[in-house]
Coordinates of C-alpha atoms and ligand atoms in Angstrom, one line a residue:
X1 CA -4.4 -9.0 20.7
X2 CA -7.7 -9.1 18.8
X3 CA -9.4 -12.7 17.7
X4 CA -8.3 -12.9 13.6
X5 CA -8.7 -14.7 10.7
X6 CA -5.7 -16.2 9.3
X7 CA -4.8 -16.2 4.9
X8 CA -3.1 -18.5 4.1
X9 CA -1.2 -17.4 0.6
X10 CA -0.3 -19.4 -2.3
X11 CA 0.6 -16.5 -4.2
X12 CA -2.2 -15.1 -5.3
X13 CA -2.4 -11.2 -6.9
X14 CA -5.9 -10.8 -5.0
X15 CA -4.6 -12.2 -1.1
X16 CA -4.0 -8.4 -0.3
X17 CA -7.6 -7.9 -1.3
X18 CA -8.8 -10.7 0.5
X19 CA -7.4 -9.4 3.7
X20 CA -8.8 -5.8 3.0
X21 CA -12.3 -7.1 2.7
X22 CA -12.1 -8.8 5.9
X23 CA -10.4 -5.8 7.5
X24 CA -13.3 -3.5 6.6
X25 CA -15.6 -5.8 8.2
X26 CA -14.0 -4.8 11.3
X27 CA -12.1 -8.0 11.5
X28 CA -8.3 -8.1 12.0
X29 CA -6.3 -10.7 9.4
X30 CA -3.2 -11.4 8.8
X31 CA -1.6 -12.9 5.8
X32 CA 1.3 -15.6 6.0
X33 CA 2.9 -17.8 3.1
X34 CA 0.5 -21.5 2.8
X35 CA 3.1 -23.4 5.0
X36 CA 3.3 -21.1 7.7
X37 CA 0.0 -23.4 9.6
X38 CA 1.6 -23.1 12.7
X39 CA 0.6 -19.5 12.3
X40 CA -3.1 -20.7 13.5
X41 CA -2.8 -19.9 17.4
X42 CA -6.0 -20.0 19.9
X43 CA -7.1 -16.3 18.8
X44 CA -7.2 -17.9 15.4
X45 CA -11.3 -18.1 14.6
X46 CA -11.2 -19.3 10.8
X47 CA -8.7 -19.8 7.8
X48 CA -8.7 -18.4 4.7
X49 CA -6.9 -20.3 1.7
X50 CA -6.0 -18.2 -0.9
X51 CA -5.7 -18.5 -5.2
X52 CA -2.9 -19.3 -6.6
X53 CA -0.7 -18.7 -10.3
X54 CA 0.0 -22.6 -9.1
X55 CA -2.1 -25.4 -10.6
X56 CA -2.9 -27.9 -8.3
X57 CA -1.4 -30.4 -10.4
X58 CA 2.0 -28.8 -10.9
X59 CA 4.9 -31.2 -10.1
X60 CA 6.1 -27.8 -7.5
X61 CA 2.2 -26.5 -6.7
X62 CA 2.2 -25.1 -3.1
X63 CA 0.7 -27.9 -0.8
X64 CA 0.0 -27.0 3.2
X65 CA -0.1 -29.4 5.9
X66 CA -3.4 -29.1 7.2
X67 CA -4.2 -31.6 9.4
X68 CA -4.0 -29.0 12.5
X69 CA -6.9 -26.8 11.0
X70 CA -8.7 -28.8 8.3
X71 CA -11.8 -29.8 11.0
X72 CA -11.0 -28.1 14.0
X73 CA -11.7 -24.8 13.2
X74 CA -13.6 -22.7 10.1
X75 CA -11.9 -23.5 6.4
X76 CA -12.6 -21.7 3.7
X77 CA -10.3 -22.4 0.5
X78 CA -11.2 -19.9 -2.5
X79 CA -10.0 -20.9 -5.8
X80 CA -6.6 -22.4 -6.0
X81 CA -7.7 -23.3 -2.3
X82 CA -11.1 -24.6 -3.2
X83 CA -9.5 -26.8 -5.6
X84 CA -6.6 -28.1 -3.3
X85 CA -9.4 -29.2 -0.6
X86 CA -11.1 -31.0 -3.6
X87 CA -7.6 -32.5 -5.0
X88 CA -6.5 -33.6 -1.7
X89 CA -9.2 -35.3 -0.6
X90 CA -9.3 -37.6 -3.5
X91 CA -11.3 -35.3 -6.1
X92 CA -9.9 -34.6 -9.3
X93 CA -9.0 -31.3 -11.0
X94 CA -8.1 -31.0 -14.4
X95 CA -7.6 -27.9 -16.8
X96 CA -11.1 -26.5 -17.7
X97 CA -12.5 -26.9 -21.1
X98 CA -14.6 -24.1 -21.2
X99 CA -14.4 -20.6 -20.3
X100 CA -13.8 -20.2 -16.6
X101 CA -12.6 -16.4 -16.6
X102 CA -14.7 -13.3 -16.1
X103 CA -18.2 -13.2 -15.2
X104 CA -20.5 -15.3 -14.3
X105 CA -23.9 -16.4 -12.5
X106 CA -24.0 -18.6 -9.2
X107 CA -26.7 -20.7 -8.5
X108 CA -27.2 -21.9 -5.5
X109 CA -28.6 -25.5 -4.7
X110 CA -28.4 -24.6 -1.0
X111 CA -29.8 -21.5 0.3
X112 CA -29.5 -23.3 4.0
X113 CA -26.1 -22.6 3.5
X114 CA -24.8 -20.5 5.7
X115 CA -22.3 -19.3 3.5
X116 CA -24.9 -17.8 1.3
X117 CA -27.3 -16.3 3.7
X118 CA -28.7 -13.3 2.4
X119 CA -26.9 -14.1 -0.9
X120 CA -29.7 -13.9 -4.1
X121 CA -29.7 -16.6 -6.3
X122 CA -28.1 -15.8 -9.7
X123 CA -25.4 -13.4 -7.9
X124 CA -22.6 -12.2 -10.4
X125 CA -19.4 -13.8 -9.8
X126 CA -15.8 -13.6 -10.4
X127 CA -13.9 -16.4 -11.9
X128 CA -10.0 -16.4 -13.1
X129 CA -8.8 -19.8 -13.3
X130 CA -7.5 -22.5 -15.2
X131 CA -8.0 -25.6 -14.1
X132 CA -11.5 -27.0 -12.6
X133 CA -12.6 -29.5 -10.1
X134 CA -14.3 -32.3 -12.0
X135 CA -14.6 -34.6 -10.3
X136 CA -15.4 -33.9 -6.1
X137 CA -15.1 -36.2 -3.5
X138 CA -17.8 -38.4 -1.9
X139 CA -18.7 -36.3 1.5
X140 CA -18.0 -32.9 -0.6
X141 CA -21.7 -31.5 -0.9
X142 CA -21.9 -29.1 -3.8
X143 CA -23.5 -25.7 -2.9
X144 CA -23.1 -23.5 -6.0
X145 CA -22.7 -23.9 -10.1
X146 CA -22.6 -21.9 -13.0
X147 CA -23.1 -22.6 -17.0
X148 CA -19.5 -23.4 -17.0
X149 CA -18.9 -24.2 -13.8
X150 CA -20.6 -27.5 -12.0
X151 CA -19.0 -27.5 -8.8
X152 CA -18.6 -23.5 -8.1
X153 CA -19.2 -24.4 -4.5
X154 CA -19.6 -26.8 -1.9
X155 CA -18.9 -27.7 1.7
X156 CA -17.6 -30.9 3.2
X157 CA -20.1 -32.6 5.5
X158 CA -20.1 -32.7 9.0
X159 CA -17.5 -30.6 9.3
X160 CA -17.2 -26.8 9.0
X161 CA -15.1 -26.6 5.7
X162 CA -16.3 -24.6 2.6
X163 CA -14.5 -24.0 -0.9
X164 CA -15.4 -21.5 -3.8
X165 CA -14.2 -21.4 -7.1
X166 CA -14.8 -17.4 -7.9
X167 CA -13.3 -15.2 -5.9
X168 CA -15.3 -13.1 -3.2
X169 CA -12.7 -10.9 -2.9
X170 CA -13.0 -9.1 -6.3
X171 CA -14.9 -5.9 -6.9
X172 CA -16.8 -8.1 -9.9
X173 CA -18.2 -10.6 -7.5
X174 CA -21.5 -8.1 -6.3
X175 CA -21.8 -10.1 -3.1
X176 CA -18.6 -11.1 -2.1
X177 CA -19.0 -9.2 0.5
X178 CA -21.7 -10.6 2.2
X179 CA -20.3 -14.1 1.6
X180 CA -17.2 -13.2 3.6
X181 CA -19.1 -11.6 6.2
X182 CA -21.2 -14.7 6.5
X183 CA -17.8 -16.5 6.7
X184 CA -15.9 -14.6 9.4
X185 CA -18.8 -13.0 11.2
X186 CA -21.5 -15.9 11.6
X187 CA -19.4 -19.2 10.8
X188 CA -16.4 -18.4 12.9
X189 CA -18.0 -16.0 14.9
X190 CA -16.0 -13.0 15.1
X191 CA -17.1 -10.0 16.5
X192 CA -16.7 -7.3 14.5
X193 CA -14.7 -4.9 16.3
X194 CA -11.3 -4.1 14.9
X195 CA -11.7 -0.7 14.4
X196 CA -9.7 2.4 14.5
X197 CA -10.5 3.4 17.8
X198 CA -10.2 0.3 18.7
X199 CA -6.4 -0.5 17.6
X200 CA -5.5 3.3 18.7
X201 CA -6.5 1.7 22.8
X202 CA -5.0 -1.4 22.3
X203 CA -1.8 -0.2 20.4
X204 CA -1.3 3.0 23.0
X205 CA -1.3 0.2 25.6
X206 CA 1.2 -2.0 24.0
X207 CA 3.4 0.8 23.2
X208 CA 3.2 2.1 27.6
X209 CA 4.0 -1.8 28.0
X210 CA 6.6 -2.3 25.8
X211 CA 8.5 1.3 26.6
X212 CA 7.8 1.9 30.1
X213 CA 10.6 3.2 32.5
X214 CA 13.1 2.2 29.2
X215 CA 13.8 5.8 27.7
X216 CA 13.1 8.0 24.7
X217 CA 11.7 7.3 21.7
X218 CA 13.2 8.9 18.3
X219 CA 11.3 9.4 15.3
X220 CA 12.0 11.0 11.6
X221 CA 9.2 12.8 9.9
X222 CA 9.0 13.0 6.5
X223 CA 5.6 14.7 6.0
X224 CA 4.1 11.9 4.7
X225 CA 1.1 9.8 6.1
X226 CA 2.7 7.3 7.8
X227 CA 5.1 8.9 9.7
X228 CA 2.9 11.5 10.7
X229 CA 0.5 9.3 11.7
X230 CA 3.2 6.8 13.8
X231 CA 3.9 10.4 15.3
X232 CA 1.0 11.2 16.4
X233 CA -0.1 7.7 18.1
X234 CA 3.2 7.6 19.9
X235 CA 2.4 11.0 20.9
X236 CA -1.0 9.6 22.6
X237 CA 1.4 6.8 24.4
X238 CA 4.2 8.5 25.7
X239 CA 3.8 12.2 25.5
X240 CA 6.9 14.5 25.3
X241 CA 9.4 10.9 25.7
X242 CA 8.8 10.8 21.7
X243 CA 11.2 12.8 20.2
X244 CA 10.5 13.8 16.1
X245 CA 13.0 14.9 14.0
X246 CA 12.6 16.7 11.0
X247 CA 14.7 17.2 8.7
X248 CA 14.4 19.9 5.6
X249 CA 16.6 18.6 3.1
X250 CA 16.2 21.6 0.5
X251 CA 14.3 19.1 -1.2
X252 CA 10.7 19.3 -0.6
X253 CA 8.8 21.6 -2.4
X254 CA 8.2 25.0 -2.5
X255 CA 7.3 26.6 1.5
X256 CA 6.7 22.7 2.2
X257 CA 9.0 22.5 4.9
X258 CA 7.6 25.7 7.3
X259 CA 4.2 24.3 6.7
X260 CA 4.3 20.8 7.4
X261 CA 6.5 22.1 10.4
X262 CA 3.9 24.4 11.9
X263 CA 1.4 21.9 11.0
X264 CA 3.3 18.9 13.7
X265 CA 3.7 22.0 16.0
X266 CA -0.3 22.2 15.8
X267 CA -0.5 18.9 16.4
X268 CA 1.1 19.2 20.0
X269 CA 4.2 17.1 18.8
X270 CA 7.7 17.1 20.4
X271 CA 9.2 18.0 17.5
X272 CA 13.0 19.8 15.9
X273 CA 13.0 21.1 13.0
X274 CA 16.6 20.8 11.6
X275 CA 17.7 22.9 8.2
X276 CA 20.2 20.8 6.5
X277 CA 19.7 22.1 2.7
X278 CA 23.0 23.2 2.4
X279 CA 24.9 19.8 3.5
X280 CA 22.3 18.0 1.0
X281 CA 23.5 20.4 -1.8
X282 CA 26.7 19.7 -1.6
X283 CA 26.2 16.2 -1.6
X284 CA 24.7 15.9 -4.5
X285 CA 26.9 18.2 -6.0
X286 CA 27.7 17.0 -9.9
X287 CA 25.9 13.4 -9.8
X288 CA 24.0 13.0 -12.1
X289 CA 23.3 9.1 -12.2
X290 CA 19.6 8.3 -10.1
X291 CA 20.8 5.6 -7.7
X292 CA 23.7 7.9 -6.8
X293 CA 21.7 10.4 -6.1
X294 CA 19.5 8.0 -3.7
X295 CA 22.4 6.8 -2.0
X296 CA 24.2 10.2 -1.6
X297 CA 20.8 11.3 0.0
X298 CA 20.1 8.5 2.2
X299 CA 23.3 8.8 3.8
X300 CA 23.6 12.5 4.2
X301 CA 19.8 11.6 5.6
X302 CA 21.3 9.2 8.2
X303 CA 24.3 11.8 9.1
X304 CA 22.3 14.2 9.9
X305 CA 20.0 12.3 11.9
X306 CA 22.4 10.3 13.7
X307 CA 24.0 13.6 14.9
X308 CA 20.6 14.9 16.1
X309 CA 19.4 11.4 17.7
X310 CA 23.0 11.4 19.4
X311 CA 22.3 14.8 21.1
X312 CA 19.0 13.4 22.6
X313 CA 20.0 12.1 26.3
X314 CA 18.6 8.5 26.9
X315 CA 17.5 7.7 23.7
X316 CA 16.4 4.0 23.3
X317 CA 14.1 3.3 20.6
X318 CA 13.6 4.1 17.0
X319 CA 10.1 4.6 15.8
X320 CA 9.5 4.0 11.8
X321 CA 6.3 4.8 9.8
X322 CA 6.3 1.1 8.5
X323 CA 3.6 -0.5 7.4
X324 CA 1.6 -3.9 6.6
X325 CA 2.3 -4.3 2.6
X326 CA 6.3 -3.8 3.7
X327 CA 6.0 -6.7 5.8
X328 CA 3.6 -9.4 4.7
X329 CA 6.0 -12.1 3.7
X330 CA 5.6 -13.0 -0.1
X331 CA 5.5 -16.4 -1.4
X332 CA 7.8 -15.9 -4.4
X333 CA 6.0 -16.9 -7.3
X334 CA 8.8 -15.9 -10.1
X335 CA 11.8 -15.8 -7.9
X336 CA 13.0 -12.4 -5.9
X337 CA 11.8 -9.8 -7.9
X338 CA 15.3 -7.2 -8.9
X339 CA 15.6 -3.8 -7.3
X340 CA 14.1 -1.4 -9.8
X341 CA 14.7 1.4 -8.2
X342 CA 15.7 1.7 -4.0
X343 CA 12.9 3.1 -2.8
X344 CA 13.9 2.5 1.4
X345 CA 16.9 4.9 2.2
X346 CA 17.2 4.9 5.9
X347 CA 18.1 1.1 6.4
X348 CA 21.0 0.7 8.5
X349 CA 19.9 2.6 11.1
X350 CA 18.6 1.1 13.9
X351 CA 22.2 -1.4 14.0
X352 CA 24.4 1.6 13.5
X353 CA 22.8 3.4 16.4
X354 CA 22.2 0.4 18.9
X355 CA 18.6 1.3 19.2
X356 CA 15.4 -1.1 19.4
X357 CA 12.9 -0.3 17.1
X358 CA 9.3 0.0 17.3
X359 CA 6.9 -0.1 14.6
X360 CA 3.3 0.7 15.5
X361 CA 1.8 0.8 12.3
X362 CA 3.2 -2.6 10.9
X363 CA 0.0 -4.5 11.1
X364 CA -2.2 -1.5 8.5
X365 CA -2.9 -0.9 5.2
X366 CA -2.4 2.6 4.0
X367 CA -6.2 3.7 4.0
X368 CA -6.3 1.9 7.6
X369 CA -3.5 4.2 8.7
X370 CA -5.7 7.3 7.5
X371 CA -8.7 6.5 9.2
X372 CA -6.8 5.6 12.3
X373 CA -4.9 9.1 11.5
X374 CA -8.8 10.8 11.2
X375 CA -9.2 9.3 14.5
X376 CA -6.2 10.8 16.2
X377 CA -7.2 14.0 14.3
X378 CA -4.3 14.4 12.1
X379 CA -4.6 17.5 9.8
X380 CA -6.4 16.8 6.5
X381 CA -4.0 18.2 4.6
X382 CA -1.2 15.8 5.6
X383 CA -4.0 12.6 5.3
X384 CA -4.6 13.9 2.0
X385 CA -1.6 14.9 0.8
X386 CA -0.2 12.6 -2.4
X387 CA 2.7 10.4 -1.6
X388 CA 6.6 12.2 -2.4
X389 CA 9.2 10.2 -3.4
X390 CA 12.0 10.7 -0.2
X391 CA 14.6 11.9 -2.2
X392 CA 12.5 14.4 -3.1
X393 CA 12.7 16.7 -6.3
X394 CA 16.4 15.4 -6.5
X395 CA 15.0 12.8 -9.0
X396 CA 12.7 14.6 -10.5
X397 CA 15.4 17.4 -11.7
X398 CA 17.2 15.2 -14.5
X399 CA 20.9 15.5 -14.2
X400 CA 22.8 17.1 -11.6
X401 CA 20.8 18.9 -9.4
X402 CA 22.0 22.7 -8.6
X403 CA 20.6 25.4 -6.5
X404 CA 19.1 27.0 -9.6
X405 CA 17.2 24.2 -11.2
X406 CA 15.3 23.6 -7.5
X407 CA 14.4 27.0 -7.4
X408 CA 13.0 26.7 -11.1
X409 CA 11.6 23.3 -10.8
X410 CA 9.9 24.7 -7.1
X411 CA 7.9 27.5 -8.6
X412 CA 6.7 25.3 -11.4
X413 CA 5.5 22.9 -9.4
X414 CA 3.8 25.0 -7.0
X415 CA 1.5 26.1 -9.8
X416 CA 0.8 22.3 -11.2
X417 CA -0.2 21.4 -7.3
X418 CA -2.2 24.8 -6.8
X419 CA -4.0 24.9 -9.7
X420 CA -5.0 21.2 -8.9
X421 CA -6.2 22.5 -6.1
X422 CA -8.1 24.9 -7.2
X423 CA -9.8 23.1 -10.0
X424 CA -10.9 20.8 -7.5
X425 CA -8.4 17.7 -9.1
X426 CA -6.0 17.2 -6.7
X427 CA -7.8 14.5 -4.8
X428 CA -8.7 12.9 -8.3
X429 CA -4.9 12.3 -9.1
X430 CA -2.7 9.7 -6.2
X431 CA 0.0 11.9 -7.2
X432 CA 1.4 14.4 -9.0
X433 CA 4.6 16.8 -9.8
X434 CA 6.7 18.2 -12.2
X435 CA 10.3 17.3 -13.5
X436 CA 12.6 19.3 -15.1
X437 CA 14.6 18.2 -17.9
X438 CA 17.7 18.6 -19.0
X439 CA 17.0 19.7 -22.8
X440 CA 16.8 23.1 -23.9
X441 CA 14.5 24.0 -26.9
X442 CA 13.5 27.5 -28.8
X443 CA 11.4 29.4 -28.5
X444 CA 10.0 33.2 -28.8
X445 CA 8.9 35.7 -26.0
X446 CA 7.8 39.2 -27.7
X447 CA 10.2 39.5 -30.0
X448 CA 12.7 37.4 -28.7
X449 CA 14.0 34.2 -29.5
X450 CA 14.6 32.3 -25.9
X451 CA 16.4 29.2 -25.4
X452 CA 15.4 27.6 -22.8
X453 CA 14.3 24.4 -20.5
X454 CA 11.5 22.1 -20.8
X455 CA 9.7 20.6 -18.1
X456 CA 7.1 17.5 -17.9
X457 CA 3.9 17.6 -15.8
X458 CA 2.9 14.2 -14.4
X459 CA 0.1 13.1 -12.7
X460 CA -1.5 9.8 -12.3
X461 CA -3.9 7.4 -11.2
X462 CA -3.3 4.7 -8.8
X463 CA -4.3 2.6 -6.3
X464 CA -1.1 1.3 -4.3
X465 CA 1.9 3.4 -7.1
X466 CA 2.7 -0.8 -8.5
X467 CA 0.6 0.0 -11.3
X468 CA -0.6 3.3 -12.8
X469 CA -2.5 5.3 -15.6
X470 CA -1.6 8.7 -16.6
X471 CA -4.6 10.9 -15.1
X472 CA -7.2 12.6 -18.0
X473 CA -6.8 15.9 -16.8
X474 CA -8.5 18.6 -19.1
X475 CA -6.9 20.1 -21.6
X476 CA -8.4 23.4 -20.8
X477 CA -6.6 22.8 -17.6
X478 CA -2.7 21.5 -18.6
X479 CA -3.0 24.6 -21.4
X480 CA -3.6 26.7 -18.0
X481 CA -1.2 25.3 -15.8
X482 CA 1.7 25.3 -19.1
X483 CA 0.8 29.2 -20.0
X484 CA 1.2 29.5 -16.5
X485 CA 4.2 28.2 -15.7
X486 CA 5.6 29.7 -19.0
X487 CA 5.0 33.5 -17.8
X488 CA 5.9 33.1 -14.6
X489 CA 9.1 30.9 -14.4
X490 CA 12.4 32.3 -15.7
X491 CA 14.4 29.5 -17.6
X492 CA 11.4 27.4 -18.6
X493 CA 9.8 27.9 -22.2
X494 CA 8.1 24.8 -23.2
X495 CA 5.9 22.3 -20.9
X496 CA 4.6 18.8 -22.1
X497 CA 2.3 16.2 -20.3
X498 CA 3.9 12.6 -19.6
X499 CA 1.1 10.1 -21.0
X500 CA 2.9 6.8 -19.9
X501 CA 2.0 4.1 -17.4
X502 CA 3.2 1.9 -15.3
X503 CA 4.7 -0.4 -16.3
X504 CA 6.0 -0.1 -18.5
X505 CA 7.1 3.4 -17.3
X506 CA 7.6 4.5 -13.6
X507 CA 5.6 7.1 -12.0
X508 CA 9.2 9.1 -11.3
X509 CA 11.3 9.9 -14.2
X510 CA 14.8 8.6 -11.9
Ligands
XMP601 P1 8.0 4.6 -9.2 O1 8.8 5.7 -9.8 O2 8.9 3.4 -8.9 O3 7.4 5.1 -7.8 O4 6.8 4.2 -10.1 C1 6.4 4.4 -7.1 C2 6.2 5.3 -5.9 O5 7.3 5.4 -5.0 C3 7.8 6.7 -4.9 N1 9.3 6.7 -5.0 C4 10.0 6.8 -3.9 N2 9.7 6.9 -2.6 N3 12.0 6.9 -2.0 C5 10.7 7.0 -1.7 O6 10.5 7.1 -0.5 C6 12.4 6.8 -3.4 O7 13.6 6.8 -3.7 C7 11.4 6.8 -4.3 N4 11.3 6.6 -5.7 C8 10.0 6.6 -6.0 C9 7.2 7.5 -6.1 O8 7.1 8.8 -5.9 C10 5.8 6.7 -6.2 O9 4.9 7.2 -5.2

């Protein structure tokens, strides 16, 4: 494995961001909860402490034992860390008295720094916090201030330690870039070459390693990204000993299963394409509650794949599509958040079938996994393609869903997605669809009065689906897609556009 920088998390909302800034310098990182030092192995160049909703000088505040790092190797504490360094070296930090949120200007005392090489005086900064350090300990050297802020920065002498108040990590902060950089790539002296191509090799040698001579590999496509682009990588590694399974539910949209189908064929994957629409359907036959339907889905799901995977002579390992934000271990900040909705409907399997499992995408974020998918030469349309929940238009028909109301809500959705297409929108919007609801309303067609089912378009914008707007699509556009959808689909006479976000809606209705 790669050299990397280790982030230590306090609990921060930015940490992810941290570790994607350092990631697209080429630099591999990986984030583990603030007491988890042991963490910091021989490939370990430099440390990262992250912010924190903590105050330093809460009775419970998040305190790491440092005393195999602090010294030894490159420190850097931003925020939160900054002001632990400066607390527990005998400084003092107190709660700020004026405004220390927002932007501001750094100026730098030290432009030997190397910290700020390259970094112009007066840079705009990023600041979110409460507390500040005001008083900073004896062989702390102060590097950086703003209006507000005296000690915005400093090092510790003689040894190769560094804390900021702002955060580099944040869009707002012009040159946090190039402060990182100067962190990872000159201080601790990282090379720069974690790239795509570069974890393809490595991870297609770990994979021959870890599977050699030990049987076949199984894996479920969904269509999505990330199994697709597991798929394809294992493909690279093992050749025809990985296995795909596909399964067509009946609840993927319109012609989506054929496509995405031909698409893996194209793709020179090992793959069996199993209809099991009808066994879905009668599963879900008269439940109308949301989790039921997830459940009732997820197990048909694993019954069908289980019988499949049990056909497959020698199978040994189960592939998943999992990936880095599903495993970075979270420092709870406000206690295990409750299941909202369950999103992960093939748990279970791995036990129930005795298999091992191998993850080769656990260490990437989800633009990672594309560009390592562009580098494997995945199909555009599947890197592209918005996210779909797994149980499918199930939960976005509002009720029980029946043969009829899929082929309805199918053909209405085909023209919301091809029309974003052809307008040029679809790559604007993370995701879109429409859901069929369960309320009948009048209206007139010619002369006649109809009576008949209404049916919400959504589409929003997002960056990771936790948090979302409702996209501004044209009106000239939705008055399109509606009139559309109105003329063409028997059993729909009235379409409306969902303007909620997240929170404190969900992106699906179920
Ligand atoms: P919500 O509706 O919670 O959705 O705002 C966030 C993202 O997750 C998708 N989603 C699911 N994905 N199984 C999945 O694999 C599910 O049961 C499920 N429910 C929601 C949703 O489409 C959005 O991208």
């Amino acid at each position: 494995m790669h050299e990397k920088i280790l982030i230590l998390d306090f609990g921060s909302q930015y940490t992810q961001l941290i570790a994607r800034k350092i990631r697209e310098l080429n630099v591999y990182c990986e984030i583990v909860p603030f007491n988890k030092t042991k963490a910091a192995d021989d490939k370990v160049k430099g440390v990262i402490l992250s912010g924190s909703p903590y105050s330093v000088r809460d009775y419970n505040a998040p305190f790491p034992d440092l005393k195999d790092i602090k010294g030894r190797i490159p420190l850097l504490g931003i925020c939160y860390g900054a002001q632990y360094l400066a607390h527990s070296s005998g400084g003092e930090v107190l709660p700020s008295e004026s405004r220390e949120y927002g932007r501001a200007y750094l100026n730098i005392h030290d432009i030997e720094d190397p910290l700020f090489k390259n970094v112009k005086n007066g840079t705009q900064v990023w600041m979110s916090h409460g507390d500040t350090i005001v008083n900073i300990p004896d062989n702390f050297i102060v590097t950086g201030s703003t209006s507000d802020v005296l000690n915005g920065a400093f090092r510790i002498q003689d040894e190769p330690t560094w804390g900021i108040q702002f955060h580099p990590e944040v869009y707002h902060t012009a040159e946090g870039k190039t402060i990182l950089g100067n962190f990872v790539l000159n201080i601790c002296g990282c090379r720069g070459e974690w790239t795509p191509e570069s974890f393809i090799e490595s991870t297609v040698n770990e994979i021959r390693e870890k599977t050699a001579g030990s049987g076949k590999i199984i894996l479920g496509l969904s269509g999505g990204v990330d199994s697709t682009v597991a798929a394809s990588l294992l493909n690279r590694a093992v050749g025809s000993d990985l296995i795909c399974i596909f399964v067509d539910n009946g609840l993927l949209r319109k012609n989506e299963f054929r496509k995405v189908l031909d698409s893996y064929i194209g793709m020179g994957l090992n793959v069996r394409g199993i209809d099991a629409s009808d066994l879905f359907l009668s599963r879900l036959k008269g439940i109308s509650e949301p989790e039921a339907k997830r459940k009732a889905i997820g197990s048909a799901f694993i019954e069908v794949f289980e019988a499949e995977a049990l056909k497959i002579q020698g199978a040994e390992w189960l592939a998943q599509g999992t990936i880095y934000p599903d495993v970075i271990e979270s420092v709870s900040v406000n206690g295990p958040s409750a299941t909202i909705k369950s999103h992960h409907n093939v748990g279970g399997l791995p036990e129930k079938m005795n298999l091992k499992v191998i993850e080769p995408l656990r260490l990437l974020f989800k633009d990672e996994v594309r560009k390592v998918g562009k580098a494997l030469n995945v199909p555009e349309t599947i890197l592209n393609r918005h996210p779909f929940p797994g149980p499918g238009l199930a939960i976005r028909i509002l009720g029980d869903v029946t043969p009829d109301k899929l082929s309805i809500l199918k053909e209405a959705d085909d023209i919301f997605i091809e029309n974003l297409r052809k307008h040029s929108l679809y790559d604007q919007v993370w995701q879109a669809g429409v859901i069929l609801l369960p309320v009948q309303s009048v209206g007139v067609m010619g002369d006649e009065r109809t009576y008949e089912n209404a049916v919400v378009l959504r589409a929003v914008t997002s960056t990771d689906g936790m948090t979302a707007d409702f996209a501004h699509l044209p009106h000239d556009f939705l008055g399109l897609v509606a009139n559309e959808i109105i003329n063409r689909v028997k059993g729909i006479n009235r379409v409306v556009f969902d303007i909620s976000s997240k929170p404190p809606s969900t992106i699906e209705w179920e």
